[in-house]
Structure formats: C-alpha cells, structure tokens
mmCIF file of C-alpha atoms in Angstrom:
data_model
loop_
_atom_site.group_PDB
_atom_site.id
_atom_site.type_symbol
_atom_site.label_atom_id
_atom_site.label_comp_id
_atom_site.label_asym_id
_atom_site.label_seq_id
_atom_site.Cartn_x
_atom_site.Cartn_y
_atom_site.Cartn_z
ATOM 1 C CA UNK A 554 28.944 11.712 17.761
ATOM 2 C CA UNK A 555 28.348 12.149 21.502
ATOM 3 C CA UNK A 556 24.690 13.578 22.394
ATOM 4 C CA UNK A 557 25.862 16.705 22.525
ATOM 5 C CA UNK A 558 27.315 17.097 18.817
ATOM 6 C CA UNK A 559 23.936 15.358 18.032
ATOM 7 C CA UNK A 560 21.843 18.580 18.888
ATOM 8 C CA UNK A 561 24.689 21.037 17.250
ATOM 9 C CA UNK A 562 23.518 21.132 13.284
ATOM 10 C CA UNK A 563 21.545 23.348 11.457
ATOM 11 C CA UNK A 564 18.610 22.242 8.290
ATOM 12 C CA UNK A 565 19.686 24.662 5.944
ATOM 13 C CA UNK A 566 23.115 25.102 4.149
ATOM 14 C CA UNK A 567 23.613 27.766 1.394
ATOM 15 C CA UNK A 568 26.489 28.456 -2.066
ATOM 16 C CA UNK A 569 27.311 31.296 -3.673
ATOM 17 C CA UNK A 570 26.674 30.018 -6.969
ATOM 18 C CA UNK A 571 29.500 31.534 -9.630
ATOM 19 C CA UNK A 572 27.902 34.892 -11.787
ATOM 20 C CA UNK A 573 29.437 35.472 -14.509
ATOM 21 C CA UNK A 574 28.539 39.277 -16.322
ATOM 22 C CA UNK A 575 27.430 37.809 -19.001
ATOM 23 C CA UNK A 576 24.869 35.885 -17.051
ATOM 24 C CA UNK A 577 21.457 37.765 -17.875
ATOM 25 C CA UNK A 578 19.386 36.950 -14.760
ATOM 26 C CA UNK A 579 19.994 39.117 -11.788
ATOM 27 C CA UNK A 580 22.213 37.075 -9.120
ATOM 28 C CA UNK A 581 20.373 34.825 -7.134
ATOM 29 C CA UNK A 582 22.966 35.594 -4.357
ATOM 30 C CA UNK A 583 22.337 32.467 -2.090
ATOM 31 C CA UNK A 584 21.327 28.952 -3.217
ATOM 32 C CA UNK A 585 20.247 26.886 -0.309
ATOM 33 C CA UNK A 586 19.899 22.989 0.006
ATOM 34 C CA UNK A 587 17.780 21.259 3.247
ATOM 35 C CA UNK A 588 19.937 19.102 5.170
ATOM 36 C CA UNK A 589 17.070 17.212 7.111
ATOM 37 C CA UNK A 590 17.957 15.645 10.880
ATOM 38 C CA UNK A 591 17.686 12.293 9.317
ATOM 39 C CA UNK A 592 21.329 12.783 8.243
ATOM 40 C CA UNK A 593 22.756 13.121 11.487
ATOM 41 C CA UNK A 594 21.242 11.063 14.243
ATOM 42 C CA UNK A 595 22.198 7.960 13.121
ATOM 43 C CA UNK A 596 20.226 4.800 14.529
ATOM 44 C CA UNK A 597 16.760 6.391 16.058
ATOM 45 C CA UNK A 598 17.866 5.617 20.039
ATOM 46 C CA UNK A 599 14.630 4.079 22.333
ATOM 47 C CA UNK A 600 13.199 6.007 24.577
ATOM 48 C CA UNK A 601 13.410 9.736 22.322
ATOM 49 C CA UNK A 602 11.275 12.431 23.672
ATOM 50 C CA UNK A 603 7.734 12.448 22.057
ATOM 51 C CA UNK A 604 4.279 15.086 21.031
ATOM 52 C CA UNK A 605 1.250 14.787 21.806
ATOM 53 C CA UNK A 606 -0.930 12.861 19.236
ATOM 54 C CA UNK A 607 -2.426 16.221 17.996
ATOM 55 C CA UNK A 608 1.181 17.615 17.740
ATOM 56 C CA UNK A 609 2.400 14.846 15.663
ATOM 57 C CA UNK A 610 -0.356 14.974 13.037
ATOM 58 C CA UNK A 611 0.340 17.946 12.295
ATOM 59 C CA UNK A 612 3.809 18.206 11.851
ATOM 60 C CA UNK A 613 4.602 14.433 10.686
ATOM 61 C CA UNK A 614 6.460 12.835 12.898
ATOM 62 C CA UNK A 615 6.221 11.628 16.329
ATOM 63 C CA UNK A 616 9.406 13.077 17.324
ATOM 64 C CA UNK A 617 10.533 16.628 17.965
ATOM 65 C CA UNK A 618 13.733 15.591 17.057
ATOM 66 C CA UNK A 619 13.352 14.672 13.472
ATOM 67 C CA UNK A 620 11.044 17.425 13.299
ATOM 68 C CA UNK A 621 12.049 20.104 10.294
ATOM 69 C CA UNK A 622 9.753 22.996 9.411
ATOM 70 C CA UNK A 623 10.180 24.228 6.143
ATOM 71 C CA UNK A 624 9.381 27.305 4.730
ATOM 72 C CA UNK A 625 10.779 28.701 1.390
ATOM 73 C CA UNK A 626 14.011 30.444 1.349
ATOM 74 C CA UNK A 627 14.200 32.583 -1.466
ATOM 75 C CA UNK A 628 11.055 34.431 0.107
ATOM 76 C CA UNK A 629 12.365 37.802 1.204
ATOM 77 C CA UNK A 630 13.757 38.702 -2.553
ATOM 78 C CA UNK A 631 11.420 40.388 -4.520
ATOM 79 C CA UNK B 1348 -26.246 15.340 0.713
ATOM 80 C CA UNK B 1349 -26.744 17.808 3.367
ATOM 81 C CA UNK B 1350 -22.724 19.107 5.030
ATOM 82 C CA UNK B 1351 -21.776 17.334 7.845
ATOM 83 C CA UNK B 1352 -21.642 18.383 11.399
ATOM 84 C CA UNK B 1353 -18.718 20.147 12.667
ATOM 85 C CA UNK B 1354 -18.260 17.066 15.227
ATOM 86 C CA UNK B 1355 -17.627 14.891 12.130
ATOM 87 C CA UNK B 1356 -14.337 16.799 11.633
ATOM 88 C CA UNK B 1357 -13.211 16.808 14.977
ATOM 89 C CA UNK B 1358 -14.179 13.301 15.797
ATOM 90 C CA UNK B 1359 -12.647 12.375 12.448
ATOM 91 C CA UNK B 1360 -9.217 14.257 13.031
ATOM 92 C CA UNK B 1361 -8.908 12.532 16.797
ATOM 93 C CA UNK B 1362 -9.040 9.490 14.491
ATOM 94 C CA UNK B 1363 -6.416 10.238 12.364
ATOM 95 C CA UNK B 1364 -3.957 11.598 14.966
ATOM 96 C CA UNK B 1365 -4.101 8.170 17.206
ATOM 97 C CA UNK B 1366 -4.005 6.366 14.109
ATOM 98 C CA UNK B 1367 -0.830 8.557 12.805
ATOM 99 C CA UNK B 1368 0.986 7.142 16.564
ATOM 100 C CA UNK B 1369 0.547 4.005 15.617
ATOM 101 C CA UNK B 1370 1.914 4.745 12.257
ATOM 102 C CA UNK B 1371 4.997 5.944 13.290
ATOM 103 C CA UNK B 1372 5.368 3.514 16.313
ATOM 104 C CA UNK B 1373 4.543 0.477 13.558
ATOM 105 C CA UNK B 1374 7.927 2.264 11.288
ATOM 106 C CA UNK B 1375 9.708 2.602 14.585
ATOM 107 C CA UNK B 1376 8.936 -0.944 15.478
ATOM 108 C CA UNK B 1377 10.051 -2.616 12.097
ATOM 109 C CA UNK B 1378 13.920 -1.669 12.666
ATOM 110 C CA UNK B 1379 13.528 -1.265 16.572
ATOM 111 C CA UNK B 1380 11.587 -4.683 17.377
ATOM 112 C CA UNK B 1381 13.237 -5.303 20.717
ATOM 113 C CA UNK B 1382 11.108 -1.924 22.389
ATOM 114 C CA UNK B 1383 8.997 -3.576 24.620
ATOM 115 C CA UNK B 1384 8.019 0.081 25.813
ATOM 116 C CA UNK B 1385 6.982 1.648 22.503
ATOM 117 C CA UNK B 1386 5.520 -2.263 21.641
ATOM 118 C CA UNK B 1387 2.766 -1.321 25.106
ATOM 119 C CA UNK B 1388 2.253 1.910 23.590
ATOM 120 C CA UNK B 1389 1.420 0.335 20.746
ATOM 121 C CA UNK B 1390 -0.841 -1.972 22.127
ATOM 122 C CA UNK B 1391 -2.863 1.346 23.787
ATOM 123 C CA UNK B 1392 -2.871 3.066 20.943
ATOM 124 C CA UNK B 1393 -4.159 0.433 19.132
ATOM 125 C CA UNK B 1394 -6.915 -0.417 21.947
ATOM 126 C CA UNK B 1395 -7.628 3.104 21.849
ATOM 127 C CA UNK B 1396 -7.885 3.597 18.103
ATOM 128 C CA UNK B 1397 -11.030 0.889 18.191
ATOM 129 C CA UNK B 1398 -12.740 2.204 20.802
ATOM 130 C CA UNK B 1399 -12.703 5.966 18.962
ATOM 131 C CA UNK B 1400 -13.428 4.535 15.647
ATOM 132 C CA UNK B 1401 -16.678 2.262 17.155
ATOM 133 C CA UNK B 1402 -17.718 6.156 18.223
ATOM 134 C CA UNK B 1403 -17.502 7.465 15.443
ATOM 135 C CA UNK B 1404 -18.639 4.551 13.126
ATOM 136 C CA UNK B 1405 -22.274 4.387 15.033
ATOM 137 C CA UNK B 1406 -22.459 7.929 14.341
ATOM 138 C CA UNK B 1407 -21.078 8.308 10.351
ATOM 139 C CA UNK B 1408 -21.582 5.025 8.803
ATOM 140 C CA UNK B 1409 -18.458 2.158 8.395
ATOM 141 C CA UNK B 1410 -14.720 3.341 7.586
ATOM 142 C CA UNK B 1411 -13.608 -0.100 7.070
ATOM 143 C CA UNK B 1412 -15.205 -2.665 4.035
ATOM 144 C CA UNK B 1413 -14.783 -6.625 3.830
ATOM 145 C CA UNK B 1414 -16.120 -6.840 7.078
ATOM 146 C CA UNK B 1415 -13.474 -5.289 9.230
ATOM 147 C CA UNK B 1416 -16.745 -2.723 10.090
ATOM 148 C CA UNK B 1417 -20.046 -4.064 10.662
ATOM 149 C CA UNK B 1418 -23.034 -1.895 8.550
ATOM 150 C CA UNK B 1419 -25.433 0.170 9.137
ATOM 151 C CA UNK B 1420 -28.976 -0.645 8.095
ATOM 152 C CA UNK B 1421 -28.357 1.492 4.943
ATOM 153 C CA UNK B 1422 -25.302 -0.103 3.742
ATOM 154 C CA UNK B 1423 -23.577 3.816 4.584
ATOM 155 C CA UNK B 1424 -20.062 2.775 3.217
ATOM 156 C CA UNK B 1425 -21.556 3.350 -0.392
ATOM 157 C CA UNK B 1426 -23.940 6.035 0.290
ATOM 158 C CA UNK B 1427 -22.080 8.467 2.542
ATOM 159 C CA UNK B 1428 -18.976 10.656 1.536
ATOM 160 C CA UNK B 1429 -15.684 9.616 0.630
ATOM 161 C CA UNK B 1430 -12.685 11.318 2.009
ATOM 162 C CA UNK B 1431 -11.733 13.451 -1.054
ATOM 163 C CA UNK B 1432 -14.909 15.119 -0.927
ATOM 164 C CA UNK B 1433 -15.541 15.857 2.600
ATOM 165 C CA UNK C 330 -4.171 -7.986 0.752
ATOM 166 C CA UNK C 331 -5.303 -4.850 1.881
ATOM 167 C CA UNK C 332 -8.157 -2.828 3.432
ATOM 168 C CA UNK C 333 -9.162 -0.006 2.657
ATOM 169 C CA UNK C 334 -9.864 2.589 5.040
ATOM 170 C CA UNK C 335 -12.662 5.699 4.315
ATOM 171 C CA UNK C 336 -10.369 8.723 5.912
ATOM 172 C CA UNK C 337 -7.056 10.128 4.814
ATOM 173 C CA UNK C 338 -4.330 9.897 6.744
ATOM 174 C CA UNK C 339 -4.155 13.845 7.884
ATOM 175 C CA UNK C 340 -6.564 16.577 7.608
ATOM 176 C CA UNK C 341 -6.228 17.833 3.544
ATOM 177 C CA UNK C 342 -7.540 21.467 3.345
ATOM 178 C CA UNK C 343 -6.786 24.188 -0.049
ATOM 179 C CA UNK C 344 -7.967 27.116 0.352
ATOM 180 C CA UNK C 345 -8.917 28.463 -3.404
ATOM 181 C CA UNK C 346 -9.106 27.009 -6.898
ATOM 182 C CA UNK C 347 -6.322 27.138 -8.519
ATOM 183 C CA UNK C 348 -6.084 24.470 -11.189
ATOM 184 C CA UNK C 349 -1.825 26.240 -11.678
ATOM 185 C CA UNK C 350 -1.114 24.286 -8.568
ATOM 186 C CA UNK C 351 -2.514 21.059 -9.359
ATOM 187 C CA UNK C 352 -0.338 20.864 -12.345
ATOM 188 C CA UNK C 353 2.270 21.201 -10.725
ATOM 189 C CA UNK C 354 1.266 18.681 -7.594
ATOM 190 C CA UNK C 355 0.964 15.782 -10.223
ATOM 191 C CA UNK C 356 3.964 15.547 -10.143
ATOM 192 C CA UNK C 357 4.088 13.571 -7.059
ATOM 193 C CA UNK C 358 0.931 11.609 -8.585
ATOM 194 C CA UNK C 359 2.792 10.376 -11.551
ATOM 195 C CA UNK C 360 6.240 11.153 -11.471
ATOM 196 C CA UNK C 361 9.299 9.751 -11.111
ATOM 197 C CA UNK C 362 9.992 9.906 -7.261
ATOM 198 C CA UNK C 363 5.861 10.684 -7.050
ATOM 199 C CA UNK C 364 3.946 8.466 -4.246
ATOM 200 C CA UNK C 365 2.559 5.527 -6.509
ATOM 201 C CA UNK C 366 6.264 5.224 -7.843
ATOM 202 C CA UNK C 367 7.234 5.056 -4.201
ATOM 203 C CA UNK C 368 5.195 2.907 -3.375
ATOM 204 C CA UNK C 369 5.132 0.131 -5.918
ATOM 205 C CA UNK C 370 8.767 0.589 -5.519
ATOM 206 C CA UNK C 371 8.551 -0.533 -2.329
ATOM 207 C CA UNK C 372 6.113 -3.306 -2.552
ATOM 208 C CA UNK C 373 7.665 -5.089 -5.394
ATOM 209 C CA UNK C 374 11.094 -5.605 -3.572
ATOM 210 C CA UNK C 375 9.519 -7.413 -0.652
ATOM 211 C CA UNK C 376 9.542 -10.463 -2.950
ATOM 212 C CA UNK C 377 13.757 -10.570 -2.660
ATOM 213 C CA UNK C 378 15.056 -9.038 0.212
ATOM 214 C CA UNK C 379 15.927 -10.800 3.523
ATOM 215 C CA UNK C 380 13.177 -11.439 6.110
ATOM 216 C CA UNK C 381 13.925 -8.456 8.444
ATOM 217 C CA UNK C 382 13.096 -5.656 6.528
ATOM 218 C CA UNK C 383 10.027 -6.565 4.777
ATOM 219 C CA UNK C 384 7.778 -5.003 7.469
ATOM 220 C CA UNK C 385 8.935 -2.098 6.679
ATOM 221 C CA UNK C 386 8.624 -2.248 2.987
ATOM 222 C CA UNK C 387 5.405 -3.036 3.749
ATOM 223 C CA UNK C 388 4.576 -0.795 6.160
ATOM 224 C CA UNK C 389 6.227 2.203 3.875
ATOM 225 C CA UNK C 390 4.676 0.762 0.502
ATOM 226 C CA UNK C 391 1.077 0.904 2.580
ATOM 227 C CA UNK C 392 1.375 4.770 3.336
ATOM 228 C CA UNK C 393 2.769 5.823 0.247
ATOM 229 C CA UNK C 394 -0.629 4.912 -1.089
ATOM 230 C CA UNK C 395 -2.373 7.639 2.166
ATOM 231 C CA UNK C 396 -0.005 9.858 0.683
ATOM 232 C CA UNK C 397 -1.536 9.119 -2.988
ATOM 233 C CA UNK C 398 -4.630 9.616 -2.065
ATOM 234 C CA UNK C 399 -3.938 13.117 -0.069
ATOM 235 C CA UNK C 400 -2.333 14.133 -3.551
ATOM 236 C CA UNK C 401 -4.913 13.232 -5.486
ATOM 237 C CA UNK C 402 -7.533 15.233 -3.165
ATOM 238 C CA UNK C 403 -5.326 18.269 -3.473
ATOM 239 C CA UNK C 404 -5.692 17.816 -7.362
ATOM 240 C CA UNK C 405 -9.221 17.415 -6.270
ATOM 241 C CA UNK C 406 -9.729 20.319 -4.289
ATOM 242 C CA UNK C 407 -7.866 22.613 -6.237
ATOM 243 C CA UNK C 408 -9.589 21.900 -9.984
ATOM 244 C CA UNK C 409 -13.601 20.753 -8.426
ATOM 245 C CA UNK C 410 -16.265 23.473 -10.189
ATOM 246 C CA UNK C 411 -13.348 24.972 -12.159
ATOM 247 C CA UNK C 412 -14.305 26.330 -15.716
ATOM 248 C CA UNK C 413 -12.772 24.421 -19.174
ATOM 249 C CA UNK C 414 -12.058 28.467 -19.727
ATOM 250 C CA UNK C 415 -10.104 28.402 -15.790
ATOM 251 C CA UNK C 416 -8.175 25.202 -16.789
ATOM 252 C CA UNK C 417 -7.013 26.531 -20.023
ATOM 253 C CA UNK C 418 -5.739 29.392 -18.505
ATOM 254 C CA UNK C 419 -3.855 27.732 -16.181
ATOM 255 C CA UNK C 420 -2.014 25.732 -18.755
ATOM 256 C CA UNK C 421 -4.548 22.177 -18.455
ATOM 257 C CA UNK C 422 -5.637 22.987 -22.039
ATOM 258 C CA UNK C 423 -3.903 19.772 -23.321
ATOM 259 C CA UNK C 424 -4.678 17.698 -20.255
ATOM 260 C CA UNK C 425 -8.221 18.723 -20.751
ATOM 261 C CA UNK C 426 -8.418 18.005 -23.931
ATOM 262 C CA UNK C 427 -7.473 14.231 -23.726
ATOM 263 C CA UNK C 428 -9.611 13.901 -19.661
ATOM 264 C CA UNK C 429 -11.572 16.450 -19.067
ATOM 265 C CA UNK C 430 -11.094 16.788 -15.727
ATOM 266 C CA UNK C 431 -9.935 13.373 -15.094
ATOM 267 C CA UNK C 432 -6.987 12.515 -13.336
ATOM 268 C CA UNK C 433 -3.989 10.328 -14.835
ATOM 269 C CA UNK C 434 -0.777 9.387 -13.647
ATOM 270 C CA UNK C 435 1.774 11.577 -15.474
ATOM 271 C CA UNK C 436 4.093 14.112 -14.329
ATOM 272 C CA UNK C 437 3.167 18.004 -14.209
ATOM 273 C CA UNK C 438 4.978 18.306 -17.980
ATOM 274 C CA UNK C 439 2.477 15.464 -19.211
ATOM 275 C CA UNK C 440 4.411 12.520 -19.094
ATOM 276 C CA UNK C 441 2.827 9.514 -18.581
ATOM 277 C CA UNK C 442 3.633 7.143 -15.869
ATOM 278 C CA UNK C 443 6.073 4.617 -17.032
ATOM 279 C CA UNK C 444 7.339 1.721 -14.416
ATOM 280 C CA UNK C 445 11.256 1.966 -15.583
ATOM 281 C CA UNK C 446 10.874 4.871 -12.686
ATOM 282 C CA UNK C 447 10.748 2.175 -10.292
ATOM 283 C CA UNK C 448 14.242 0.430 -10.197
ATOM 284 C CA UNK C 449 14.309 -3.292 -8.824
ATOM 285 C CA UNK C 450 18.229 -4.425 -8.971
ATOM 286 C CA UNK C 451 17.757 -7.434 -6.718
ATOM 287 C CA UNK C 452 20.486 -6.565 -4.083
ATOM 288 C CA UNK C 453 19.710 -5.741 -0.835
ATOM 289 C CA UNK C 454 21.984 -2.716 -0.258
ATOM 290 C CA UNK C 455 21.159 -1.146 -3.891
ATOM 291 C CA UNK C 456 17.256 -1.122 -3.169
ATOM 292 C CA UNK C 457 17.434 0.370 0.516
ATOM 293 C CA UNK C 458 20.147 2.727 -1.586
ATOM 294 C CA UNK C 459 17.614 3.384 -4.438
ATOM 295 C CA UNK C 460 14.724 3.870 -1.724
ATOM 296 C CA UNK C 461 17.083 6.518 0.650
ATOM 297 C CA UNK C 462 17.305 8.532 -2.647
ATOM 298 C CA UNK C 463 13.744 8.390 -3.872
ATOM 299 C CA UNK C 464 13.058 9.750 -0.258
ATOM 300 C CA UNK C 465 15.808 12.525 -0.500
ATOM 301 C CA UNK C 466 14.302 13.406 -4.065
ATOM 302 C CA UNK C 467 10.416 13.096 -2.949
ATOM 303 C CA UNK C 468 11.815 15.401 -0.152
ATOM 304 C CA UNK C 469 12.708 18.263 -2.919
ATOM 305 C CA UNK C 470 10.241 17.882 -4.790
ATOM 306 C CA UNK C 471 7.578 18.749 -1.562
ATOM 307 C CA UNK C 472 10.396 21.549 -1.056
ATOM 308 C CA UNK C 473 10.162 23.108 -4.879
ATOM 309 C CA UNK C 474 6.022 22.928 -4.430
ATOM 310 C CA UNK C 475 6.399 24.616 -1.364
ATOM 311 C CA UNK C 476 8.350 27.429 -2.650
ATOM 312 C CA UNK C 477 6.156 27.840 -5.534
ATOM 313 C CA UNK C 478 2.922 27.744 -3.889
ATOM 314 C CA UNK C 479 0.682 30.726 -2.023
ATOM 315 C CA UNK C 480 -1.587 28.299 -0.783
ATOM 316 C CA UNK C 481 -0.956 28.021 3.575
ATOM 317 C CA UNK C 482 -2.897 25.074 3.660
ATOM 318 C CA UNK C 483 -2.299 23.158 0.623
ATOM 319 C CA UNK C 484 1.120 24.187 2.146
ATOM 320 C CA UNK C 485 0.537 22.758 5.032
ATOM 321 C CA UNK C 486 -0.630 19.466 3.112
ATOM 322 C CA UNK C 487 3.076 19.462 1.729
ATOM 323 C CA UNK C 488 4.683 19.996 4.566
ATOM 324 C CA UNK C 489 3.288 17.036 6.263
ATOM 325 C CA UNK C 490 4.308 14.856 3.141
ATOM 326 C CA UNK C 491 7.533 16.452 3.106
ATOM 327 C CA UNK C 492 8.184 15.686 6.970
ATOM 328 C CA UNK C 493 7.083 12.073 6.076
ATOM 329 C CA UNK C 494 9.532 11.919 3.399
ATOM 330 C CA UNK C 495 11.989 12.210 5.985
ATOM 331 C CA UNK C 496 11.040 10.037 8.724
ATOM 332 C CA UNK C 497 10.862 7.636 5.806
ATOM 333 C CA UNK C 498 14.389 7.807 4.729
ATOM 334 C CA UNK C 499 15.472 7.336 8.386
ATOM 335 C CA UNK C 500 14.104 4.392 8.850
ATOM 336 C CA UNK C 501 15.262 3.259 4.936
ATOM 337 C CA UNK C 502 19.098 4.088 6.121
ATOM 338 C CA UNK C 503 18.189 1.694 10.104
ATOM 339 C CA UNK C 504 17.545 -0.831 7.486
ATOM 340 C CA UNK C 505 20.868 -0.554 5.791
ATOM 341 C CA UNK C 506 22.363 -0.688 9.602
ATOM 342 C CA UNK C 507 20.484 -3.677 10.052
ATOM 343 C CA UNK C 508 21.344 -5.476 7.096
ATOM 344 C CA UNK C 509 25.103 -4.247 7.448
ATOM 345 C CA UNK C 510 25.002 -6.047 11.014
ATOM 346 C CA UNK C 511 27.467 -9.481 11.347
ATOM 347 C CA UNK C 512 25.259 -12.183 12.640
ATOM 348 C CA UNK C 513 24.347 -12.821 16.008
ATOM 349 C CA UNK C 514 25.585 -10.090 17.191
ATOM 350 C CA UNK C 515 23.269 -7.863 19.305
ATOM 351 C CA UNK C 516 23.058 -3.778 18.495
ATOM 352 C CA UNK C 517 24.057 -1.862 20.904
ATOM 353 C CA UNK C 518 22.005 1.477 21.251
#
C-alpha cells in the first residue's frame, strides 16, 4: 500500500440485513461495524505526526493516524 | 476529609498526560527498538515526569510505594484519598 | 515485581448516580473479554514466547491493570451512595443480595469469572492471534457500552479505553510480523 492509499479508508462500514415480513421488529435498516485504522496501517512507520501530551491523553493515543472517535451510529433513528 | 484543591486535579492531569506519552512510547519501542529518536523522546519525557512528580508529592504526598517515593512525616500514603475516591 | 502508583491512568468522571450503567460495565471487569482477563492472559503468555515480544506482553499486561482500576472507579462512582431500592430498580437486586455494594469479578449477566476465558496454547502465533482477537472483542464491547450509555463523562472514559484496544491490537499485529521475520534479516520500513 502506498502513502496515498493508506489515508483513504472509512472507519465504519454497514450492511442491510434481510428483513422478512415475519420479523416483528421494525427494520433497523443498516447494521454498522467498525473498521479502525489498525486494520490498514501495517507496521507503524517511524516519525509519525504526534499529538501534544494533553491531547494525546484525551484521545487515547499519541498518534493522530490511529485515533478513531466512536459514536453510537444508531442514535439518529427513533 | 476536606475536598482537594483545584490545583490537585490540574497537576495530576499534567502527570497523567506526560505518563501517557511514556506508555505510548513504551509500547511503540517494544516493537521498534531501533528508533533512536523515539528513545531520546522517551528519556526526555521520563526526566520531565520525575520532575512533575517530585513537585506533586511535595504538596499531596507520595505517589509510589515500597520506597520509590519518600514519605512525608505523617505517612500520607495511607491517609490521603485513593484514586477512585477523588 | 509490580509497583503501585496512586493515580489513575486517565481522569475518570461520571455525571450521574446510575447503577444500571454499572451493571453493564461489570462486563469489562469480570467478563470474558474484560480487563482482568486481558491482564492475566498477556502476563501468563510471557513465559512461553520468544524474548523479542516478552517486553510488549509485560507492558500491555500491566496497562490492562490500570484499565481494570478505571473500570472499578467508574462502577464505584456510578453506585456510590445508591440505596438498596435504587440498586433493585437497576436490576442489581441479585447482586445486592450476595455482595451489598461490593465489586465482584463477574460479567454483566452475573456469571463469575473463570480461568477458561484465558487461553494459553504455547504456540506464539496462536497466542498472539488470540491476543489480537481479544483486543478487537474488547473494542466491540466498549462500543456496545457507549451505544447504551447516555452519560457523556462516562463515555469520555469509555472512548479512551476503546482507543487503547486499537493501539494494543496494532502492537500485537506488529509482534506477529516480528516473529514472522526471517532470521538475520533487517526489517525495511
């Protein structure tokens, strides 16, 4: 993978489960799953950009490339 | 026990931030033992962490046990609140 | 040996007295993919793995104990001063009957911790793949906990813990690469 390719990946994927007319719950629509940066980066290259110490602590990693903010993807649905 | 002053939390978070960089660099160096720049950064932060802890301990008592921190006159180790309480 | 440091790895906060969330969180205390299982799994694997990755297992295993203390702190704060009635309303009546407010190593469904959660095959690749899977499972558990929690301060701490799983998984993946390398060949970045 070259440098450019590495930066192009989405951190969340989705699929639509089959919904039968005999499934009583309202269809959830999309099911989501997380695909965080550690799946794509490979062996970490040296000299990657760093957060300052306070930001690093708050984000849970020293390196922006590995930071993956997570939020409930289902929240918007009523 | 009286509640802790505001600067307790500020200075503690500063230590947590610097020590967090050290945790990250430790794990990184475990798989990148030849990265000299990272080793230098690690040693710099280790030095900085020691300074911050010395100043914190002078106000709020020992952080480590078994002689890794000096004790104050009243054995603050056992008297001052624990991390899950503050 | 280990040296205790009288501080949390991350400043844990919770916004409300909410024993229901504590009931869910206990999954990461005494559950199959929880922090106790993680710490014990990695530290135990150190004795039968090439020296090159013993440092990593030691350091990640040690960090897991810091995470265990964070989870304990969250549970402690979510239930501290809660009345027996509040605990009962939160579905913690069974817990209260046995333990009062004490923490116990069990999962969210009350199943006690067991050593069978921790595999140890003695094969370095099998064990490291188990570790990678454990980190991804713990990451997923934190996601499900964040999905169910409406406490912004708690979610802040849970996001920190989820991010740590990502970094640990990254390091275990690198450890596999190190063990795959041909002898005497230098790694090229």
